[in-house]
mmCIF file of C-alpha atoms in Angstrom:
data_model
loop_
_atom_site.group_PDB
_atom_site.id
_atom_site.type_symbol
_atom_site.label_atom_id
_atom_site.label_comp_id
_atom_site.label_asym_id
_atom_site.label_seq_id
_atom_site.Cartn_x
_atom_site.Cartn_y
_atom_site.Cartn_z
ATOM 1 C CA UNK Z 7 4.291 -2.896 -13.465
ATOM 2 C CA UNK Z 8 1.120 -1.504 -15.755
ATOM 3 C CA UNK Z 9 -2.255 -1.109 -14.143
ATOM 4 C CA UNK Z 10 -3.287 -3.613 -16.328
ATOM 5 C CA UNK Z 11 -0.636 -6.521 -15.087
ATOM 6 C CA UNK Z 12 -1.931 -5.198 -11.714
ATOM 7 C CA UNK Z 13 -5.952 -6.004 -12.985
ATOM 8 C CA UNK Z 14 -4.911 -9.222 -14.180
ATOM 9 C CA UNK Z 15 -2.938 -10.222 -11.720
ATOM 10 C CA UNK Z 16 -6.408 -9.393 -9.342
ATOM 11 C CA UNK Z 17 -8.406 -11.294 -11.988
ATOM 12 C CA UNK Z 18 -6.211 -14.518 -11.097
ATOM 13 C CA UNK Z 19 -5.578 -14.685 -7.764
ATOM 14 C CA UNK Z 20 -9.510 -13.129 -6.848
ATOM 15 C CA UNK Z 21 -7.844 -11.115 -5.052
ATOM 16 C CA UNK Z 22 -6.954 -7.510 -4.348
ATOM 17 C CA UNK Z 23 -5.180 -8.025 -0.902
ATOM 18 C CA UNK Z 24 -2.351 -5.872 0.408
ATOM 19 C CA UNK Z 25 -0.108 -7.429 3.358
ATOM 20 C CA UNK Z 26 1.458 -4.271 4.969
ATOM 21 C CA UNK Z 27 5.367 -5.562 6.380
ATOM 22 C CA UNK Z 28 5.363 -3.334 9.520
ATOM 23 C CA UNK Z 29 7.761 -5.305 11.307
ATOM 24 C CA UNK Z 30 8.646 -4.566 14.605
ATOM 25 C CA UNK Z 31 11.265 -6.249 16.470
ATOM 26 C CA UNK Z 32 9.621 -6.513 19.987
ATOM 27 C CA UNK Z 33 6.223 -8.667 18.116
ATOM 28 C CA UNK Z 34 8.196 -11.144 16.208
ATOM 29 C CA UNK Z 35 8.098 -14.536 17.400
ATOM 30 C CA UNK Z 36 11.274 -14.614 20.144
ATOM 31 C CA UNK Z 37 13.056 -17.403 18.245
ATOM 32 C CA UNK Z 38 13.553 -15.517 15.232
ATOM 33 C CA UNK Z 39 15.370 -13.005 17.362
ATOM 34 C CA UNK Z 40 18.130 -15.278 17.186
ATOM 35 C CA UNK Z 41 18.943 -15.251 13.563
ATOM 36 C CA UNK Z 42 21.146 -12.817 12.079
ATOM 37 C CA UNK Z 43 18.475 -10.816 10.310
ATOM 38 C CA UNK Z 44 15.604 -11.536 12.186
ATOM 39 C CA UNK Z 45 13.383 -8.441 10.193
ATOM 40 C CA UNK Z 46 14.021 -10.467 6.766
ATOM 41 C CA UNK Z 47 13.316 -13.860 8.244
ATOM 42 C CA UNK Z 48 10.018 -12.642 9.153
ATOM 43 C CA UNK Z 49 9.165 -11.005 5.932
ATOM 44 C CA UNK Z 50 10.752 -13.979 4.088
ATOM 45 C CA UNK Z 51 8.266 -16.392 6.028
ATOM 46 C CA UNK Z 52 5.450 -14.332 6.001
ATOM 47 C CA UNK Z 53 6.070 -13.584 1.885
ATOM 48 C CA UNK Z 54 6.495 -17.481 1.267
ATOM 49 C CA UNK Z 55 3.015 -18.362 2.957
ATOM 50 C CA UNK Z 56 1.119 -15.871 1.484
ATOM 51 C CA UNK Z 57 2.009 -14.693 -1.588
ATOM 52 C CA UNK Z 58 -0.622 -16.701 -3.380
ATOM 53 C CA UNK Z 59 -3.248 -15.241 -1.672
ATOM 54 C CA UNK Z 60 -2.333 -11.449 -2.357
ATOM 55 C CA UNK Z 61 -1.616 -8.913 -4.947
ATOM 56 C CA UNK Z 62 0.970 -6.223 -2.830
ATOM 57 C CA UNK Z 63 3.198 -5.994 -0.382
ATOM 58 C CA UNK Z 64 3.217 -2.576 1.510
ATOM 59 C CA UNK Z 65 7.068 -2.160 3.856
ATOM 60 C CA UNK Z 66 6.308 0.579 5.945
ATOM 61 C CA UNK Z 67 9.210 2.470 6.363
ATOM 62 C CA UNK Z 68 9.489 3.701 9.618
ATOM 63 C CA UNK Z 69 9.685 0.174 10.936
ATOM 64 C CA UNK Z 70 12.785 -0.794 8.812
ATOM 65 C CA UNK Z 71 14.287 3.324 9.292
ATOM 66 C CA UNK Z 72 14.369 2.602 13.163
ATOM 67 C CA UNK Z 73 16.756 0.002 13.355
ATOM 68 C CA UNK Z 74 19.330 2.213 11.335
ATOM 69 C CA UNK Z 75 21.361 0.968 8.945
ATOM 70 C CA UNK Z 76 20.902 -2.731 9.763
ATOM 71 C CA UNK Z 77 16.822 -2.171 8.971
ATOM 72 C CA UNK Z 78 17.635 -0.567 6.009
ATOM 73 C CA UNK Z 79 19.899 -3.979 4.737
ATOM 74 C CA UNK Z 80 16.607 -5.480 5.616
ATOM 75 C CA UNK Z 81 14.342 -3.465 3.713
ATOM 76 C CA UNK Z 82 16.777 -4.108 0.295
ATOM 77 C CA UNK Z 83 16.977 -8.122 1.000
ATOM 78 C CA UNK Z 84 13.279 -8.109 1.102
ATOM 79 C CA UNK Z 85 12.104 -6.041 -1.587
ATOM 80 C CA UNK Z 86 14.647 -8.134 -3.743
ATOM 81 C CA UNK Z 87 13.537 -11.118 -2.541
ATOM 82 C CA UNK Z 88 10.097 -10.028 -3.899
ATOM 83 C CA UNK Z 89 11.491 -8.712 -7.362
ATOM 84 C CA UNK Z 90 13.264 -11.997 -7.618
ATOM 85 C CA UNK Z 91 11.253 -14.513 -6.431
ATOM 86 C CA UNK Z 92 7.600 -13.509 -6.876
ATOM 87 C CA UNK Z 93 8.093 -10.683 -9.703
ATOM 88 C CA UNK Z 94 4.129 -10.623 -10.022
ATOM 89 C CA UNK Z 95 3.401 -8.606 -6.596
ATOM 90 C CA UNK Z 96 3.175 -4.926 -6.822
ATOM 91 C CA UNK Z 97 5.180 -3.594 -4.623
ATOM 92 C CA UNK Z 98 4.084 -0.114 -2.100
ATOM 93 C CA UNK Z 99 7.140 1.593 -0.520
ATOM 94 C CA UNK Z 100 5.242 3.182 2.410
ATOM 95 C CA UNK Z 101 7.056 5.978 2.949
ATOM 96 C CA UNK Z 102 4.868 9.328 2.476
ATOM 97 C CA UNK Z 103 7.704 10.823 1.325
ATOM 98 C CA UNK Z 104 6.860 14.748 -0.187
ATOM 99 C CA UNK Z 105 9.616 17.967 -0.783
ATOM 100 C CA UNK Z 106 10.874 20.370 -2.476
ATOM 101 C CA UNK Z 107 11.921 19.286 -6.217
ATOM 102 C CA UNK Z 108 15.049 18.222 -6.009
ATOM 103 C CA UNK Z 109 14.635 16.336 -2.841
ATOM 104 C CA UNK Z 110 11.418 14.624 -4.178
ATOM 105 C CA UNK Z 111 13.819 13.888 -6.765
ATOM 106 C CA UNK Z 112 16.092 11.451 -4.963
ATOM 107 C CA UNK Z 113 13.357 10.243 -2.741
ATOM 108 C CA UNK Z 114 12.157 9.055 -5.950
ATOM 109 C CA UNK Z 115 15.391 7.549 -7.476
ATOM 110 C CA UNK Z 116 16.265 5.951 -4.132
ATOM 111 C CA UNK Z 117 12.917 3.816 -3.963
ATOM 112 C CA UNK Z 118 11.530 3.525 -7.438
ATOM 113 C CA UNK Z 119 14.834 3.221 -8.677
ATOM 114 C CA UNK Z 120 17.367 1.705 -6.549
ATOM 115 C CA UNK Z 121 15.061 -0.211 -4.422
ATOM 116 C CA UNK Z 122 12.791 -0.938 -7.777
ATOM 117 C CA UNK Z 123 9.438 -0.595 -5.666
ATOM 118 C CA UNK Z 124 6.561 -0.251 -7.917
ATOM 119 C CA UNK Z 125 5.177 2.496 -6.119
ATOM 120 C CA UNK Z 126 5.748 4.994 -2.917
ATOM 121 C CA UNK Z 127 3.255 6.491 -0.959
ATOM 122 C CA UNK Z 128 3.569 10.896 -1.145
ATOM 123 C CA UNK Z 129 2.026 13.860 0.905
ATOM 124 C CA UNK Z 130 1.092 16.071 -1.193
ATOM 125 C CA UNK Z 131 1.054 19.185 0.876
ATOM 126 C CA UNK Z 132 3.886 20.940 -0.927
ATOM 127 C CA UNK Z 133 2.183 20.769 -4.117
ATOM 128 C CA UNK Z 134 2.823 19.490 -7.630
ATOM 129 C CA UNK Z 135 6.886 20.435 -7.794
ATOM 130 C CA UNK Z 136 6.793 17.744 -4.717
ATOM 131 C CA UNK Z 137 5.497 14.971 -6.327
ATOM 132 C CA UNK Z 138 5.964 15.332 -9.887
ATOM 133 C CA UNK Z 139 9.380 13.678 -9.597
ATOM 134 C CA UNK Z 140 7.245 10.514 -8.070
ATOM 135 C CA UNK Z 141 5.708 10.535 -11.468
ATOM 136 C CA UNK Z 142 8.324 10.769 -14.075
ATOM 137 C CA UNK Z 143 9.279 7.090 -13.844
ATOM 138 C CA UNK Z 144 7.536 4.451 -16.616
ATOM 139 C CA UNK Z 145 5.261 1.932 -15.030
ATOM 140 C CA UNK Z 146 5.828 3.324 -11.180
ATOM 141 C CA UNK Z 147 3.321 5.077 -8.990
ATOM 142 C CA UNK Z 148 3.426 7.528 -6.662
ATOM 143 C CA UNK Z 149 0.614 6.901 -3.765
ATOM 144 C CA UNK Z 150 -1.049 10.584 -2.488
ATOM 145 C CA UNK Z 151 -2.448 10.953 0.799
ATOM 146 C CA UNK Z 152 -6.023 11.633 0.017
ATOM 147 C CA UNK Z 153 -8.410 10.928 2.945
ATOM 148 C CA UNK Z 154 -6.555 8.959 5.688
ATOM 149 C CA UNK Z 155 -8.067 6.616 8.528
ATOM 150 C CA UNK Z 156 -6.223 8.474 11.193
ATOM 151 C CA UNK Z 157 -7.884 10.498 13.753
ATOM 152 C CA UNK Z 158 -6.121 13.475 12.767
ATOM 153 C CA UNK Z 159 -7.634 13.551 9.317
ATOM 154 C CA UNK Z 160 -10.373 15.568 10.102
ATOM 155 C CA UNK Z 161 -7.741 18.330 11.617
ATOM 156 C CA UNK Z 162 -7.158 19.502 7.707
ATOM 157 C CA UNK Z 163 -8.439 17.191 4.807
ATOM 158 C CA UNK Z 164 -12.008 17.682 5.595
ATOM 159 C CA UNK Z 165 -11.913 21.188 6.169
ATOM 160 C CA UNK Z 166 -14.043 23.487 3.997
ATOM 161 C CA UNK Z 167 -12.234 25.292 1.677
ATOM 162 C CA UNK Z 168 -14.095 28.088 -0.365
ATOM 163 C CA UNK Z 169 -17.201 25.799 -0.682
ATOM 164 C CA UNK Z 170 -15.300 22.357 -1.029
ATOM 165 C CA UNK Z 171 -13.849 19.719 1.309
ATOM 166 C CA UNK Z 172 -9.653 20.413 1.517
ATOM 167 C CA UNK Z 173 -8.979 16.444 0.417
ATOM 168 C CA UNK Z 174 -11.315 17.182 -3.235
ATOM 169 C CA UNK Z 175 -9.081 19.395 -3.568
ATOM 170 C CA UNK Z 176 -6.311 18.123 -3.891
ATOM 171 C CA UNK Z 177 -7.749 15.161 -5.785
ATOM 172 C CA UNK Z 178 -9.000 17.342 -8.574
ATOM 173 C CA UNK Z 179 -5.774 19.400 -8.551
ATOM 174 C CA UNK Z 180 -3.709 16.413 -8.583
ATOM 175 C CA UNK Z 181 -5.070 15.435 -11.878
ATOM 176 C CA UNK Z 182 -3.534 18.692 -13.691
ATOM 177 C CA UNK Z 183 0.260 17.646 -12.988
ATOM 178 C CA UNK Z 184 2.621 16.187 -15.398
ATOM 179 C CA UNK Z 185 1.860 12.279 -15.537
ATOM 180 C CA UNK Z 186 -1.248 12.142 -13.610
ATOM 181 C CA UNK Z 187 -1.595 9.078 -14.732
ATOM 182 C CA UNK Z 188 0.857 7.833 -12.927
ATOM 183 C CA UNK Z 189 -1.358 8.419 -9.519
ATOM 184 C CA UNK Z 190 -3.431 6.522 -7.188
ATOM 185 C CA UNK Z 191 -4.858 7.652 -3.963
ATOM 186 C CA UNK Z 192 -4.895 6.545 -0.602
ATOM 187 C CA UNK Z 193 -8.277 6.435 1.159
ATOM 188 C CA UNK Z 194 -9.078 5.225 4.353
ATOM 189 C CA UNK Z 195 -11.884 2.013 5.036
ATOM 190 C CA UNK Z 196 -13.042 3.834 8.119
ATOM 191 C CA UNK Z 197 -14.500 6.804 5.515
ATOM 192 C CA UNK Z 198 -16.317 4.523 3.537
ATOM 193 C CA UNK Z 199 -19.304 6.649 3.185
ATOM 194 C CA UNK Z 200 -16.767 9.379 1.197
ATOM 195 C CA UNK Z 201 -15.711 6.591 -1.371
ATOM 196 C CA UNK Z 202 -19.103 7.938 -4.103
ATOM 197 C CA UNK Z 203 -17.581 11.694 -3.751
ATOM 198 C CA UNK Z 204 -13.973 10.273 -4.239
ATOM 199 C CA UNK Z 205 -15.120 7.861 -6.888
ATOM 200 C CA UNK Z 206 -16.844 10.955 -9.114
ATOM 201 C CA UNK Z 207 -13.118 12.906 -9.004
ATOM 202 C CA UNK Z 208 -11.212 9.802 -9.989
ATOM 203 C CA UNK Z 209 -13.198 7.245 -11.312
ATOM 204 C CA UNK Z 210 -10.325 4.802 -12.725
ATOM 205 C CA UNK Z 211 -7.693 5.286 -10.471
ATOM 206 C CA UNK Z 212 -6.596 2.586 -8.013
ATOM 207 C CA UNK Z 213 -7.158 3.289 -3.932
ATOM 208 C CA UNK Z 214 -4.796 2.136 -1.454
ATOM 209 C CA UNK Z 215 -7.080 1.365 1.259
ATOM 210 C CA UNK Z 216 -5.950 0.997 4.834
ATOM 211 C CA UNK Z 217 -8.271 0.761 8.037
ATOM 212 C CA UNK Z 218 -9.729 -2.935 7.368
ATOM 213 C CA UNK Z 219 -9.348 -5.140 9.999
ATOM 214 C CA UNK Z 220 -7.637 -3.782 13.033
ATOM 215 C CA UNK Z 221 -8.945 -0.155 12.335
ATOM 216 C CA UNK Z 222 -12.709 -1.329 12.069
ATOM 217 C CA UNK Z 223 -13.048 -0.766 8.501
ATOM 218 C CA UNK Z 224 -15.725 -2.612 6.542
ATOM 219 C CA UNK Z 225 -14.180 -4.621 3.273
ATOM 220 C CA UNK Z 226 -18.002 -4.707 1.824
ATOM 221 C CA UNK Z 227 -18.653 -1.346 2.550
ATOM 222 C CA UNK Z 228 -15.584 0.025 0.775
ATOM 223 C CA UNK Z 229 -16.561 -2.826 -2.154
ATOM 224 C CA UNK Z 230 -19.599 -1.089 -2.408
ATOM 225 C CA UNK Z 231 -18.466 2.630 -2.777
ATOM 226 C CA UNK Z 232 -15.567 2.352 -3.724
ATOM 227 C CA UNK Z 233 -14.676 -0.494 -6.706
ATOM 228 C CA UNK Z 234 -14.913 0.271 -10.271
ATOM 229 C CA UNK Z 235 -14.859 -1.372 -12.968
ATOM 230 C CA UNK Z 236 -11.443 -2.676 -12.740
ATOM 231 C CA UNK Z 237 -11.683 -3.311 -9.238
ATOM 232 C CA UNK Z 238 -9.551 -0.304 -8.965
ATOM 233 C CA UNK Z 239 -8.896 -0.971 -4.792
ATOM 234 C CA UNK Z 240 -6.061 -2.642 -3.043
ATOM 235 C CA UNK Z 241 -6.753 -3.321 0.498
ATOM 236 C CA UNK Z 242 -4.065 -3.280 2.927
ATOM 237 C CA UNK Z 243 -4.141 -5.458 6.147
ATOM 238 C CA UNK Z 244 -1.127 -5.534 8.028
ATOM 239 C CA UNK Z 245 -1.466 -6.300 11.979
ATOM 240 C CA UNK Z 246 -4.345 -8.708 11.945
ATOM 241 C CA UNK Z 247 -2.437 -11.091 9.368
ATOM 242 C CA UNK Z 248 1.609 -10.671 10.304
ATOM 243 C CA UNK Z 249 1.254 -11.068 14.001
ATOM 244 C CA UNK Z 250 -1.712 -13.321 14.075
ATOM 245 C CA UNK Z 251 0.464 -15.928 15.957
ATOM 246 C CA UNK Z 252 4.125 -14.734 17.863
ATOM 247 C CA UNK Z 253 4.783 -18.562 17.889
ATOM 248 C CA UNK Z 254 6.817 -20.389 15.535
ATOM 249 C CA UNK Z 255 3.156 -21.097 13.513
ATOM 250 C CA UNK Z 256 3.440 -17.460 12.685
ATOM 251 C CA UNK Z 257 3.571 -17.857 9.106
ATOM 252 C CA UNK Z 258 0.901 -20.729 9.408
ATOM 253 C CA UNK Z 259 -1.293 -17.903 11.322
ATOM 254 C CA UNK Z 260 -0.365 -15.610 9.174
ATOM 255 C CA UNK Z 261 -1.534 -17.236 5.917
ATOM 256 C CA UNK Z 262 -4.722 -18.302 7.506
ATOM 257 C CA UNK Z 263 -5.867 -14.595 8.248
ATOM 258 C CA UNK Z 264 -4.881 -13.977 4.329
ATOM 259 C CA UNK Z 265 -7.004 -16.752 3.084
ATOM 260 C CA UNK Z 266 -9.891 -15.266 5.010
ATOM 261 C CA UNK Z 267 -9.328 -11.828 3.382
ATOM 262 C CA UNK Z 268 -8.733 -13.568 0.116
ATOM 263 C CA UNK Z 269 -11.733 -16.046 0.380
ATOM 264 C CA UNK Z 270 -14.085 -12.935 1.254
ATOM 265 C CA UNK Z 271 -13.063 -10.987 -1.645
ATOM 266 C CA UNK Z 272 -13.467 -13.751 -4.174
ATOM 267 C CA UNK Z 273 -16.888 -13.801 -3.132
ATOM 268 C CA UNK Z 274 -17.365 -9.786 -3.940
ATOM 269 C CA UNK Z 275 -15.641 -10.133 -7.127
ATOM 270 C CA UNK Z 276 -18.173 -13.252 -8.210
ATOM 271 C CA UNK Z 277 -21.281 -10.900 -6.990
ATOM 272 C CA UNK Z 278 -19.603 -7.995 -9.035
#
């Protein structure tokens, strides 16, 4: 997928939602637990209701990696069931993935290329040999940890370093590597106020933006710092839309809490 499809695609739907598929077993609804792939069920439902109403969906790894190899099955029927059915979503394979070359390597063949995800989220720590291989695919994306919403954030990325924050850094750095391009940048909603520096490193780039909803992160406040003139944000929300009901209305729920996301950010996209 091209940025462009992507701004389209936002342009339609008034939109710019991310559902985040962090399914775990013990929040499902109990019925599904039945089924013989209970993971993909969920997904499947939660994809069919919603799907209108967003631009991305965002599997997060760890949640599919935990139940071993039958997770894993999961992931793949999902992520084809996207490609196949609803071929417009762009697709984040959360999986901050970031090593030496030739490891980055098959990271990068395994989910942009066997799994066909759109993009993959990459810690850039290890430098440009580490996620160069992210890049080197046509129309795919690899996602760098800028400025995350986690607590632990401030432990590193916000650490002076010879006169500048650590996460500028690596922004500015990241734009020297082969394919550049290529990038976009995870930020997270509960730093809103550090959207303006962010926005004067990368001005076009997309930002992955978790922390809305759940993590108290303000969607108007990150509108207001952060969008460009392409939009240029996705904005994930996975919790407070995939388990808003554990009944068997959990896709019902679930497309409910999408509409309000959706219905909010239509409005900021007519006030742009």
């Amino acid at each position: 997928m091209t940025t462009q499809q992507l701004v389209q695609q936002i342009k339609q739907k008034k939109s710019f939602l991310c559902i985040g598929l962090d399914v775990d077993l013990s929040k499902v609804p109990k019925h599904l637990l039945e089924l013989e792939d209970p993971i993909f069920e969920f997904n499947k439902a939660i994809i069919d209701a919603t799907h209108d109403l967003c631009v991305s969906y965002k599997p997060n790894m760890a949640f599919y990696e935990a139940n071993g190899i039958k997770g894993w099955l999961s992931l793949q029927k999902t992520i084809n069931y996207i490609n196949d059915k609803y071929s417009e979503i762009f697709t984040i394979a959360d999986a901050k993935r970031g090593d030496i070359g030739n490891t980055s390597t098959m990271y990068a063949k395994a989910f942009l290329q066997d799994l066909n995800f759109d993009s993959i989220t990459v810690a850039p720590y290890m430098g440009k040999d580490s996620v160069e291989p992210f890049l080197a695919f046509e129309n795919k994306f690899a996602i760098l940890l800028a400025l995350t919403s986690n607590e632990g954030a401030f432990d590193f990325q916000t650490k002076n370093v010879d006169g500048e924050e650590l996460y500028k850094k690596v922004i500015k750095t990241s734009k020297t590597w082969k394919n550049s391009q290529n990038l976009m940048y995870v930020v997270g909603a509960t730093k809103a106020e550090y959207f303006t520096e962010i926005r004067k490193i990368v001005p076009n780039s997309f930002l992955l933006v978790p922390g809305v909803g759940a993590q108290g992160g303000s969607l108007q406040e990150v509108c207001n710092y952060g969008m460009n003139k392409d939009i240029g944000l996705i904005i994930n929300s996975s919790r407070g839309i995939i388990y808003a009901s554990n009944g068997k209305d959990f896709a019902e729920k679930a497309r409910e809490e999408a509409l309000k996301m959706q219905e909010e950010m239509e409005v900021i996209l007519e006030n742009k």
